[in-house]
Amino acid sequence: MCSDFVAFWVSLPLHIPDRLKPAWFHIALLFLLSAALLSCSSQKKVQRRGGYLLVKNTVKVDHPSIPVEEVEGFIQQKANPEKLSLFRPGLFIYEATLHGKQSKLKKRLREKWGKAPVILDTNLAARSEYNIRLYLQNKGFYHPAIHHEFRYKRALATATYRIETGKPYVIHSLQYDIPDSLLRSYFFSDTAFSLIRRGMPFDTYLMDDERD
């Protein structure tokens, strides 16, 4: 992909009048080409090591009550967080500042701008599925179907998690066992503010909030 992108830019017909090509145009073009080449170099290093750079996690859930953002929090490997998909300057800076004699400047650049490569570990996907399953069961979905798949393109990999939650368990009745009469009267005087209601899906997290 990187070589195709660079070749595309090099092959562009740049027969533009000089008045339409100010200095910033040439600087921007040089920057884009340099970033692409540097990114290619970093990705090839990953490929030579025999691994794949994880660049994206995607979660697909079939139930609207389950926020995708919460499910993503249970995925063990976070993809390389580069805002620019074609160029990965953070990865290049991280790799470049590891070589040679270390200095405060290199350390500062690496900590502020560098992004350590996330090499795909397929074994962690099973752990992610386990964590997601526990989360769904705590939300009342006791029999979810969870599948993951990977797609590879050169040195890059993307992961997709597909989740079929199944039907949630619903609270049909509520029973309270409060031996202390004073505490019982206080509790029942405040049930209008209770987080738990009949007919709502069973949710362990809400139970904890109610207890607190």
mmCIF file with all atom_site columns, C-alpha atoms in Angstrom:
data_model
loop_
_atom_site.group_PDB
_atom_site.id
_atom_site.type_symbol
_atom_site.label_atom_id
_atom_site.label_alt_id
_atom_site.label_comp_id
_atom_site.label_asym_id
_atom_site.label_entity_id
_atom_site.label_seq_id
_atom_site.pdbx_PDB_ins_code
_atom_site.Cartn_x
_atom_site.Cartn_y
_atom_site.Cartn_z
_atom_site.occupancy
_atom_site.B_iso_or_equiv
_atom_site.pdbx_formal_charge
_atom_site.auth_seq_id
_atom_site.auth_comp_id
_atom_site.auth_asym_id
_atom_site.auth_atom_id
_atom_site.pdbx_PDB_model_num
ATOM 1   C CA . MET A 1 1   ? 0.000   0.000   0.000   1.00 0.00 ? 1   MET A CA 1
ATOM 2   C CA . CYS A 1 2   ? 2.804   2.402   0.893   1.00 0.00 ? 2   CYS A CA 1
ATOM 3   C CA . SER A 1 3   ? 4.671   1.893   -2.376  1.00 0.00 ? 3   SER A CA 1
ATOM 4   C CA . ASP A 1 4   ? 1.468   2.322   -4.356  1.00 0.00 ? 4   ASP A CA 1
ATOM 5   C CA . PHE A 1 5   ? 0.724   5.561   -2.523  1.00 0.00 ? 5   PHE A CA 1
ATOM 6   C CA . VAL A 1 6   ? 4.205   6.981   -3.131  1.00 0.00 ? 6   VAL A CA 1
ATOM 7   C CA . ALA A 1 7   ? 4.080   5.954   -6.773  1.00 0.00 ? 7   ALA A CA 1
ATOM 8   C CA . PHE A 1 8   ? 0.720   7.699   -7.078  1.00 0.00 ? 8   PHE A CA 1
ATOM 9   C CA . TRP A 1 9   ? 2.126   10.990  -5.820  1.00 0.00 ? 9   TRP A CA 1
ATOM 10  C CA . VAL A 1 10  ? 5.263   10.743  -7.936  1.00 0.00 ? 10  VAL A CA 1
ATOM 11  C CA . SER A 1 11  ? 3.224   10.058  -11.067 1.00 0.00 ? 11  SER A CA 1
ATOM 12  C CA . LEU A 1 12  ? 0.900   13.026  -10.563 1.00 0.00 ? 12  LEU A CA 1
ATOM 13  C CA . PRO A 1 13  ? 1.087   15.574  -13.379 1.00 0.00 ? 13  PRO A CA 1
ATOM 14  C CA . LEU A 1 14  ? 2.474   18.629  -11.614 1.00 0.00 ? 14  LEU A CA 1
ATOM 15  C CA . HIS A 1 15  ? 2.358   20.971  -14.603 1.00 0.00 ? 15  HIS A CA 1
ATOM 16  C CA . ILE A 1 16  ? 0.896   23.778  -12.559 1.00 0.00 ? 16  ILE A CA 1
ATOM 17  C CA . PRO A 1 17  ? 1.790   27.422  -13.185 1.00 0.00 ? 17  PRO A CA 1
ATOM 18  C CA . ASP A 1 18  ? 4.380   28.745  -10.774 1.00 0.00 ? 18  ASP A CA 1
ATOM 19  C CA . ARG A 1 19  ? 1.963   31.329  -9.432  1.00 0.00 ? 19  ARG A CA 1
ATOM 20  C CA . LEU A 1 20  ? -0.291  28.471  -8.295  1.00 0.00 ? 20  LEU A CA 1
ATOM 21  C CA . LYS A 1 21  ? 2.565   26.612  -6.632  1.00 0.00 ? 21  LYS A CA 1
ATOM 22  C CA . PRO A 1 22  ? 3.777   28.661  -3.667  1.00 0.00 ? 22  PRO A CA 1
ATOM 23  C CA . ALA A 1 23  ? 6.523   27.418  -1.373  1.00 0.00 ? 23  ALA A CA 1
ATOM 24  C CA . TRP A 1 24  ? 4.077   25.805  1.066   1.00 0.00 ? 24  TRP A CA 1
ATOM 25  C CA . PHE A 1 25  ? 2.800   23.546  -1.726  1.00 0.00 ? 25  PHE A CA 1
ATOM 26  C CA . HIS A 1 26  ? 6.262   22.061  -2.287  1.00 0.00 ? 26  HIS A CA 1
ATOM 27  C CA . ILE A 1 27  ? 6.870   21.781  1.461   1.00 0.00 ? 27  ILE A CA 1
ATOM 28  C CA . ALA A 1 28  ? 3.563   19.980  1.981   1.00 0.00 ? 28  ALA A CA 1
ATOM 29  C CA . LEU A 1 29  ? 4.258   17.593  -0.895  1.00 0.00 ? 29  LEU A CA 1
ATOM 30  C CA . LEU A 1 30  ? 7.749   16.849  0.418   1.00 0.00 ? 30  LEU A CA 1
ATOM 31  C CA . PHE A 1 31  ? 6.333   16.238  3.889   1.00 0.00 ? 31  PHE A CA 1
ATOM 32  C CA . LEU A 1 32  ? 3.704   13.802  2.592   1.00 0.00 ? 32  LEU A CA 1
ATOM 33  C CA . LEU A 1 33  ? 6.235   11.843  0.559   1.00 0.00 ? 33  LEU A CA 1
ATOM 34  C CA . SER A 1 34  ? 8.709   11.725  3.441   1.00 0.00 ? 34  SER A CA 1
ATOM 35  C CA . ALA A 1 35  ? 6.049   10.600  5.897   1.00 0.00 ? 35  ALA A CA 1
ATOM 36  C CA . ALA A 1 36  ? 4.902   7.859   3.538   1.00 0.00 ? 36  ALA A CA 1
ATOM 37  C CA . LEU A 1 37  ? 8.433   6.569   3.019   1.00 0.00 ? 37  LEU A CA 1
ATOM 38  C CA . LEU A 1 38  ? 9.233   6.625   6.736   1.00 0.00 ? 38  LEU A CA 1
ATOM 39  C CA . SER A 1 39  ? 5.973   4.878   7.537   1.00 0.00 ? 39  SER A CA 1
ATOM 40  C CA . CYS A 1 40  ? 6.729   2.180   4.960   1.00 0.00 ? 40  CYS A CA 1
ATOM 41  C CA . SER A 1 41  ? 10.132  1.605   6.520   1.00 0.00 ? 41  SER A CA 1
ATOM 42  C CA . SER A 1 42  ? 8.652   1.116   9.991   1.00 0.00 ? 42  SER A CA 1
ATOM 43  C CA . GLN A 1 43  ? 5.942   -1.247  8.750   1.00 0.00 ? 43  GLN A CA 1
ATOM 44  C CA . LYS A 1 44  ? 8.495   -3.337  6.833   1.00 0.00 ? 44  LYS A CA 1
ATOM 45  C CA . LYS A 1 45  ? 10.490  -3.752  10.036  1.00 0.00 ? 45  LYS A CA 1
ATOM 46  C CA . VAL A 1 46  ? 7.403   -5.234  11.686  1.00 0.00 ? 46  VAL A CA 1
ATOM 47  C CA . GLN A 1 47  ? 6.885   -7.566  8.733   1.00 0.00 ? 47  GLN A CA 1
ATOM 48  C CA . ARG A 1 48  ? 10.504  -8.744  8.816   1.00 0.00 ? 48  ARG A CA 1
ATOM 49  C CA . ARG A 1 49  ? 10.058  -9.702  12.455  1.00 0.00 ? 49  ARG A CA 1
ATOM 50  C CA . GLY A 1 50  ? 7.313   -12.070 11.388  1.00 0.00 ? 50  GLY A CA 1
ATOM 51  C CA . GLY A 1 51  ? 4.420   -10.167 12.898  1.00 0.00 ? 51  GLY A CA 1
ATOM 52  C CA . TYR A 1 52  ? 1.546   -7.899  11.939  1.00 0.00 ? 52  TYR A CA 1
ATOM 53  C CA . LEU A 1 53  ? 0.900   -4.378  13.127  1.00 0.00 ? 53  LEU A CA 1
ATOM 54  C CA . LEU A 1 54  ? -2.579  -4.167  14.688  1.00 0.00 ? 54  LEU A CA 1
ATOM 55  C CA . VAL A 1 55  ? -4.080  -0.977  13.258  1.00 0.00 ? 55  VAL A CA 1
ATOM 56  C CA . LYS A 1 56  ? -7.793  -1.298  14.008  1.00 0.00 ? 56  LYS A CA 1
ATOM 57  C CA . ASN A 1 57  ? -10.293 -3.001  16.324  1.00 0.00 ? 57  ASN A CA 1
ATOM 58  C CA . THR A 1 58  ? -13.941 -3.098  15.275  1.00 0.00 ? 58  THR A CA 1
ATOM 59  C CA . VAL A 1 59  ? -16.832 -4.204  17.502  1.00 0.00 ? 59  VAL A CA 1
ATOM 60  C CA . LYS A 1 60  ? -20.254 -5.075  16.093  1.00 0.00 ? 60  LYS A CA 1
ATOM 61  C CA . VAL A 1 61  ? -23.082 -5.715  18.576  1.00 0.00 ? 61  VAL A CA 1
ATOM 62  C CA . ASP A 1 62  ? -26.634 -6.647  17.606  1.00 0.00 ? 62  ASP A CA 1
ATOM 63  C CA . HIS A 1 63  ? -28.320 -5.229  20.732  1.00 0.00 ? 63  HIS A CA 1
ATOM 64  C CA . PRO A 1 64  ? -28.780 -1.434  21.056  1.00 0.00 ? 64  PRO A CA 1
ATOM 65  C CA . SER A 1 65  ? -28.528 -1.441  24.870  1.00 0.00 ? 65  SER A CA 1
ATOM 66  C CA . ILE A 1 66  ? -24.873 -2.521  24.776  1.00 0.00 ? 66  ILE A CA 1
ATOM 67  C CA . PRO A 1 67  ? -22.564 0.450   24.085  1.00 0.00 ? 67  PRO A CA 1
ATOM 68  C CA . VAL A 1 68  ? -19.774 -0.408  21.662  1.00 0.00 ? 68  VAL A CA 1
ATOM 69  C CA . GLU A 1 69  ? -17.408 1.875   23.604  1.00 0.00 ? 69  GLU A CA 1
ATOM 70  C CA . GLU A 1 70  ? -17.847 -0.224  26.752  1.00 0.00 ? 70  GLU A CA 1
ATOM 71  C CA . VAL A 1 71  ? -17.183 -3.469  24.894  1.00 0.00 ? 71  VAL A CA 1
ATOM 72  C CA . GLU A 1 72  ? -14.022 -1.993  23.358  1.00 0.00 ? 72  GLU A CA 1
ATOM 73  C CA . GLY A 1 73  ? -12.690 -1.465  26.863  1.00 0.00 ? 73  GLY A CA 1
ATOM 74  C CA . PHE A 1 74  ? -12.503 -5.237  27.349  1.00 0.00 ? 74  PHE A CA 1
ATOM 75  C CA . ILE A 1 75  ? -10.322 -5.873  24.297  1.00 0.00 ? 75  ILE A CA 1
ATOM 76  C CA . GLN A 1 76  ? -6.838  -6.785  25.476  1.00 0.00 ? 76  GLN A CA 1
ATOM 77  C CA . GLN A 1 77  ? -4.878  -5.285  22.587  1.00 0.00 ? 77  GLN A CA 1
ATOM 78  C CA . LYS A 1 78  ? -5.432  -1.655  21.663  1.00 0.00 ? 78  LYS A CA 1
ATOM 79  C CA . ALA A 1 79  ? -4.687  -0.858  18.037  1.00 0.00 ? 79  ALA A CA 1
ATOM 80  C CA . ASN A 1 80  ? -1.903  1.569   17.140  1.00 0.00 ? 80  ASN A CA 1
ATOM 81  C CA . PRO A 1 81  ? -3.656  4.928   17.748  1.00 0.00 ? 81  PRO A CA 1
ATOM 82  C CA . GLU A 1 82  ? -2.561  6.804   14.634  1.00 0.00 ? 82  GLU A CA 1
ATOM 83  C CA . LYS A 1 83  ? -4.929  9.476   13.364  1.00 0.00 ? 83  LYS A CA 1
ATOM 84  C CA . LEU A 1 84  ? -3.358  9.270   9.911   1.00 0.00 ? 84  LEU A CA 1
ATOM 85  C CA . SER A 1 85  ? -3.988  5.839   8.446   1.00 0.00 ? 85  SER A CA 1
ATOM 86  C CA . LEU A 1 86  ? -1.646  6.201   5.472   1.00 0.00 ? 86  LEU A CA 1
ATOM 87  C CA . PHE A 1 87  ? 1.275   7.561   7.489   1.00 0.00 ? 87  PHE A CA 1
ATOM 88  C CA . ARG A 1 88  ? 2.306   6.356   10.915  1.00 0.00 ? 88  ARG A CA 1
ATOM 89  C CA . PRO A 1 89  ? 4.756   9.015   12.083  1.00 0.00 ? 89  PRO A CA 1
ATOM 90  C CA . GLY A 1 90  ? 4.316   8.000   15.722  1.00 0.00 ? 90  GLY A CA 1
ATOM 91  C CA . LEU A 1 91  ? 5.565   4.508   14.927  1.00 0.00 ? 91  LEU A CA 1
ATOM 92  C CA . PHE A 1 92  ? 8.545   5.880   12.990  1.00 0.00 ? 92  PHE A CA 1
ATOM 93  C CA . ILE A 1 93  ? 9.515   8.278   15.803  1.00 0.00 ? 93  ILE A CA 1
ATOM 94  C CA . TYR A 1 94  ? 9.338   5.447   18.340  1.00 0.00 ? 94  TYR A CA 1
ATOM 95  C CA . GLU A 1 95  ? 11.528  3.163   16.218  1.00 0.00 ? 95  GLU A CA 1
ATOM 96  C CA . ALA A 1 96  ? 13.992  5.895   15.246  1.00 0.00 ? 96  ALA A CA 1
ATOM 97  C CA . THR A 1 97  ? 14.607  7.114   18.799  1.00 0.00 ? 97  THR A CA 1
ATOM 98  C CA . LEU A 1 98  ? 15.417  3.603   20.035  1.00 0.00 ? 98  LEU A CA 1
ATOM 99  C CA . HIS A 1 99  ? 18.572  3.368   17.927  1.00 0.00 ? 99  HIS A CA 1
ATOM 100 C CA . GLY A 1 100 ? 21.950  4.816   18.732  1.00 0.00 ? 100 GLY A CA 1
ATOM 101 C CA . LYS A 1 101 ? 23.048  6.540   21.906  1.00 0.00 ? 101 LYS A CA 1
ATOM 102 C CA . GLN A 1 102 ? 20.115  7.497   24.090  1.00 0.00 ? 102 GLN A CA 1
ATOM 103 C CA . SER A 1 103 ? 19.627  11.121  25.107  1.00 0.00 ? 103 SER A CA 1
ATOM 104 C CA . LYS A 1 104 ? 17.068  13.223  26.914  1.00 0.00 ? 104 LYS A CA 1
ATOM 105 C CA . LEU A 1 105 ? 15.867  14.579  23.575  1.00 0.00 ? 105 LEU A CA 1
ATOM 106 C CA . LYS A 1 106 ? 15.270  11.105  22.158  1.00 0.00 ? 106 LYS A CA 1
ATOM 107 C CA . LYS A 1 107 ? 13.470  10.042  25.309  1.00 0.00 ? 107 LYS A CA 1
ATOM 108 C CA . ARG A 1 108 ? 11.313  13.180  25.242  1.00 0.00 ? 108 ARG A CA 1
ATOM 109 C CA . LEU A 1 109 ? 10.425  12.681  21.561  1.00 0.00 ? 109 LEU A CA 1
ATOM 110 C CA . ARG A 1 110 ? 9.603   9.021   22.130  1.00 0.00 ? 110 ARG A CA 1
ATOM 111 C CA . GLU A 1 111 ? 7.408   9.708   25.161  1.00 0.00 ? 111 GLU A CA 1
ATOM 112 C CA . LYS A 1 112 ? 5.593   12.680  23.627  1.00 0.00 ? 112 LYS A CA 1
ATOM 113 C CA . TRP A 1 113 ? 5.244   11.738  19.964  1.00 0.00 ? 113 TRP A CA 1
ATOM 114 C CA . GLY A 1 114 ? 6.246   8.102   19.633  1.00 0.00 ? 114 GLY A CA 1
ATOM 115 C CA . LYS A 1 115 ? 3.797   5.205   19.436  1.00 0.00 ? 115 LYS A CA 1
ATOM 116 C CA . ALA A 1 116 ? 5.060   1.738   20.310  1.00 0.00 ? 116 ALA A CA 1
ATOM 117 C CA . PRO A 1 117 ? 4.081   -0.855  17.693  1.00 0.00 ? 117 PRO A CA 1
ATOM 118 C CA . VAL A 1 118 ? 1.235   -3.144  18.745  1.00 0.00 ? 118 VAL A CA 1
ATOM 119 C CA . ILE A 1 119 ? 2.116   -6.535  17.270  1.00 0.00 ? 119 ILE A CA 1
ATOM 120 C CA . LEU A 1 120 ? -0.966  -8.701  16.865  1.00 0.00 ? 120 LEU A CA 1
ATOM 121 C CA . ASP A 1 121 ? -1.198  -11.507 19.416  1.00 0.00 ? 121 ASP A CA 1
ATOM 122 C CA . THR A 1 122 ? -3.988  -13.843 18.356  1.00 0.00 ? 122 THR A CA 1
ATOM 123 C CA . ASN A 1 123 ? -3.949  -15.577 21.751  1.00 0.00 ? 123 ASN A CA 1
ATOM 124 C CA . LEU A 1 124 ? -5.138  -12.369 23.406  1.00 0.00 ? 124 LEU A CA 1
ATOM 125 C CA . ALA A 1 125 ? -8.280  -12.413 21.249  1.00 0.00 ? 125 ALA A CA 1
ATOM 126 C CA . ALA A 1 126 ? -9.538  -15.444 23.196  1.00 0.00 ? 126 ALA A CA 1
ATOM 127 C CA . ARG A 1 127 ? -8.924  -13.548 26.425  1.00 0.00 ? 127 ARG A CA 1
ATOM 128 C CA . SER A 1 128 ? -10.811 -10.585 25.005  1.00 0.00 ? 128 SER A CA 1
ATOM 129 C CA . GLU A 1 129 ? -13.768 -12.818 24.164  1.00 0.00 ? 129 GLU A CA 1
ATOM 130 C CA . TYR A 1 130 ? -13.739 -14.170 27.734  1.00 0.00 ? 130 TYR A CA 1
ATOM 131 C CA . ASN A 1 131 ? -13.773 -10.637 29.182  1.00 0.00 ? 131 ASN A CA 1
ATOM 132 C CA . ILE A 1 132 ? -16.576 -9.550  26.849  1.00 0.00 ? 132 ILE A CA 1
ATOM 133 C CA . ARG A 1 133 ? -18.613 -12.630 27.777  1.00 0.00 ? 133 ARG A CA 1
ATOM 134 C CA . LEU A 1 134 ? -18.302 -11.861 31.500  1.00 0.00 ? 134 LEU A CA 1
ATOM 135 C CA . TYR A 1 135 ? -19.354 -8.271  30.853  1.00 0.00 ? 135 TYR A CA 1
ATOM 136 C CA . LEU A 1 136 ? -22.446 -9.369  28.905  1.00 0.00 ? 136 LEU A CA 1
ATOM 137 C CA . GLN A 1 137 ? -23.426 -11.883 31.579  1.00 0.00 ? 137 GLN A CA 1
ATOM 138 C CA . ASN A 1 138 ? -23.196 -9.138  34.175  1.00 0.00 ? 138 ASN A CA 1
ATOM 139 C CA . LYS A 1 139 ? -25.549 -7.133  31.938  1.00 0.00 ? 139 LYS A CA 1
ATOM 140 C CA . GLY A 1 140 ? -28.072 -9.989  31.915  1.00 0.00 ? 140 GLY A CA 1
ATOM 141 C CA . PHE A 1 141 ? -27.124 -11.642 28.600  1.00 0.00 ? 141 PHE A CA 1
ATOM 142 C CA . TYR A 1 142 ? -26.199 -15.137 29.755  1.00 0.00 ? 142 TYR A CA 1
ATOM 143 C CA . HIS A 1 143 ? -25.841 -16.914 26.405  1.00 0.00 ? 143 HIS A CA 1
ATOM 144 C CA . PRO A 1 144 ? -24.043 -14.596 23.994  1.00 0.00 ? 144 PRO A CA 1
ATOM 145 C CA . ALA A 1 145 ? -22.308 -15.750 20.823  1.00 0.00 ? 145 ALA A CA 1
ATOM 146 C CA . ILE A 1 146 ? -18.979 -14.000 20.305  1.00 0.00 ? 146 ILE A CA 1
ATOM 147 C CA . HIS A 1 147 ? -16.719 -14.452 17.300  1.00 0.00 ? 147 HIS A CA 1
ATOM 148 C CA . HIS A 1 148 ? -13.575 -12.690 16.185  1.00 0.00 ? 148 HIS A CA 1
ATOM 149 C CA . GLU A 1 149 ? -11.745 -12.573 12.884  1.00 0.00 ? 149 GLU A CA 1
ATOM 150 C CA . PHE A 1 150 ? -8.554  -11.038 11.581  1.00 0.00 ? 150 PHE A CA 1
ATOM 151 C CA . ARG A 1 151 ? -7.792  -9.543  8.206   1.00 0.00 ? 151 ARG A CA 1
ATOM 152 C CA . TYR A 1 152 ? -4.270  -9.114  6.947   1.00 0.00 ? 152 TYR A CA 1
ATOM 153 C CA . LYS A 1 153 ? -2.803  -6.818  4.343   1.00 0.00 ? 153 LYS A CA 1
ATOM 154 C CA . ARG A 1 154 ? 0.949   -6.877  4.003   1.00 0.00 ? 154 ARG A CA 1
ATOM 155 C CA . ALA A 1 155 ? 2.297   -5.989  7.471   1.00 0.00 ? 155 ALA A CA 1
ATOM 156 C CA . LEU A 1 156 ? -1.041  -4.688  8.789   1.00 0.00 ? 156 LEU A CA 1
ATOM 157 C CA . ALA A 1 157 ? -3.859  -6.475  10.593  1.00 0.00 ? 157 ALA A CA 1
ATOM 158 C CA . THR A 1 158 ? -7.390  -5.510  11.630  1.00 0.00 ? 158 THR A CA 1
ATOM 159 C CA . ALA A 1 159 ? -9.538  -7.330  14.189  1.00 0.00 ? 159 ALA A CA 1
ATOM 160 C CA . THR A 1 160 ? -13.335 -7.565  14.191  1.00 0.00 ? 160 THR A CA 1
ATOM 161 C CA . TYR A 1 161 ? -15.441 -8.810  17.107  1.00 0.00 ? 161 TYR A CA 1
ATOM 162 C CA . ARG A 1 162 ? -19.022 -9.817  16.245  1.00 0.00 ? 162 ARG A CA 1
ATOM 163 C CA . ILE A 1 163 ? -21.425 -10.211 19.141  1.00 0.00 ? 163 ILE A CA 1
ATOM 164 C CA . GLU A 1 164 ? -24.891 -11.741 19.184  1.00 0.00 ? 164 GLU A CA 1
ATOM 165 C CA . THR A 1 165 ? -26.167 -11.080 22.693  1.00 0.00 ? 165 THR A CA 1
ATOM 166 C CA . GLY A 1 166 ? -29.257 -13.270 22.708  1.00 0.00 ? 166 GLY A CA 1
ATOM 167 C CA . LYS A 1 167 ? -32.234 -12.398 24.906  1.00 0.00 ? 167 LYS A CA 1
ATOM 168 C CA . PRO A 1 168 ? -31.540 -10.713 28.249  1.00 0.00 ? 168 PRO A CA 1
ATOM 169 C CA . TYR A 1 169 ? -32.816 -12.061 31.552  1.00 0.00 ? 169 TYR A CA 1
ATOM 170 C CA . VAL A 1 170 ? -35.532 -9.781  32.931  1.00 0.00 ? 170 VAL A CA 1
ATOM 171 C CA . ILE A 1 171 ? -36.353 -9.012  36.572  1.00 0.00 ? 171 ILE A CA 1
ATOM 172 C CA . HIS A 1 172 ? -39.844 -10.422 37.241  1.00 0.00 ? 172 HIS A CA 1
ATOM 173 C CA . SER A 1 173 ? -40.079 -9.783  40.976  1.00 0.00 ? 173 SER A CA 1
ATOM 174 C CA . LEU A 1 174 ? -38.214 -8.134  43.822  1.00 0.00 ? 174 LEU A CA 1
ATOM 175 C CA . GLN A 1 175 ? -37.940 -9.401  47.395  1.00 0.00 ? 175 GLN A CA 1
ATOM 176 C CA . TYR A 1 176 ? -36.216 -7.666  50.280  1.00 0.00 ? 176 TYR A CA 1
ATOM 177 C CA . ASP A 1 177 ? -35.049 -9.319  53.491  1.00 0.00 ? 177 ASP A CA 1
ATOM 178 C CA . ILE A 1 178 ? -34.457 -6.535  56.050  1.00 0.00 ? 178 ILE A CA 1
ATOM 179 C CA . PRO A 1 179 ? -34.742 -7.814  59.646  1.00 0.00 ? 179 PRO A CA 1
ATOM 180 C CA . ASP A 1 180 ? -34.322 -4.425  61.259  1.00 0.00 ? 180 ASP A CA 1
ATOM 181 C CA . SER A 1 181 ? -37.747 -2.714  61.358  1.00 0.00 ? 181 SER A CA 1
ATOM 182 C CA . LEU A 1 182 ? -36.361 0.833   61.535  1.00 0.00 ? 182 LEU A CA 1
ATOM 183 C CA . LEU A 1 183 ? -34.047 0.248   58.597  1.00 0.00 ? 183 LEU A CA 1
ATOM 184 C CA . ARG A 1 184 ? -36.877 -1.495  56.691  1.00 0.00 ? 184 ARG A CA 1
ATOM 185 C CA . SER A 1 185 ? -39.228 1.466   57.106  1.00 0.00 ? 185 SER A CA 1
ATOM 186 C CA . TYR A 1 186 ? -36.500 3.860   56.021  1.00 0.00 ? 186 TYR A CA 1
ATOM 187 C CA . PHE A 1 187 ? -35.724 1.744   52.976  1.00 0.00 ? 187 PHE A CA 1
ATOM 188 C CA . PHE A 1 188 ? -39.298 1.424   51.750  1.00 0.00 ? 188 PHE A CA 1
ATOM 189 C CA . SER A 1 189 ? -39.875 5.147   52.159  1.00 0.00 ? 189 SER A CA 1
ATOM 190 C CA . ASP A 1 190 ? -37.181 5.729   49.563  1.00 0.00 ? 190 ASP A CA 1
ATOM 191 C CA . THR A 1 191 ? -38.056 3.082   46.925  1.00 0.00 ? 191 THR A CA 1
ATOM 192 C CA . ALA A 1 192 ? -39.179 5.749   44.438  1.00 0.00 ? 192 ALA A CA 1
ATOM 193 C CA . PHE A 1 193 ? -35.497 6.466   43.859  1.00 0.00 ? 193 PHE A CA 1
ATOM 194 C CA . SER A 1 194 ? -34.533 2.825   43.424  1.00 0.00 ? 194 SER A CA 1
ATOM 195 C CA . LEU A 1 195 ? -32.442 1.974   40.351  1.00 0.00 ? 195 LEU A CA 1
ATOM 196 C CA . ILE A 1 196 ? -34.050 -1.459  40.010  1.00 0.00 ? 196 ILE A CA 1
ATOM 197 C CA . ARG A 1 197 ? -37.550 -2.053  38.658  1.00 0.00 ? 197 ARG A CA 1
ATOM 198 C CA . ARG A 1 198 ? -39.628 -5.041  37.651  1.00 0.00 ? 198 ARG A CA 1
ATOM 199 C CA . GLY A 1 199 ? -39.449 -5.734  33.953  1.00 0.00 ? 199 GLY A CA 1
ATOM 200 C CA . MET A 1 200 ? -35.982 -4.273  33.405  1.00 0.00 ? 200 MET A CA 1
ATOM 201 C CA . PRO A 1 201 ? -33.029 -6.447  32.262  1.00 0.00 ? 201 PRO A CA 1
ATOM 202 C CA . PHE A 1 202 ? -30.981 -7.966  35.053  1.00 0.00 ? 202 PHE A CA 1
ATOM 203 C CA . ASP A 1 203 ? -27.817 -5.896  35.504  1.00 0.00 ? 203 ASP A CA 1
ATOM 204 C CA . THR A 1 204 ? -25.165 -6.732  38.104  1.00 0.00 ? 204 THR A CA 1
ATOM 205 C CA . TYR A 1 205 ? -23.630 -3.280  37.756  1.00 0.00 ? 205 TYR A CA 1
ATOM 206 C CA . LEU A 1 206 ? -26.936 -1.655  38.682  1.00 0.00 ? 206 LEU A CA 1
ATOM 207 C CA . MET A 1 207 ? -27.234 -4.044  41.627  1.00 0.00 ? 207 MET A CA 1
ATOM 208 C CA . ASP A 1 208 ? -23.870 -2.813  42.888  1.00 0.00 ? 208 ASP A CA 1
ATOM 209 C CA . ASP A 1 209 ? -24.943 0.815   42.441  1.00 0.00 ? 209 ASP A CA 1
ATOM 210 C CA . GLU A 1 210 ? -28.172 0.091   44.311  1.00 0.00 ? 210 GLU A CA 1
ATOM 211 C CA . ARG A 1 211 ? -26.262 -1.530  47.151  1.00 0.00 ? 211 ARG A CA 1
ATOM 212 C CA . ASP A 1 212 ? -23.987 1.503   47.433  1.00 0.00 ? 212 ASP A CA 1
#
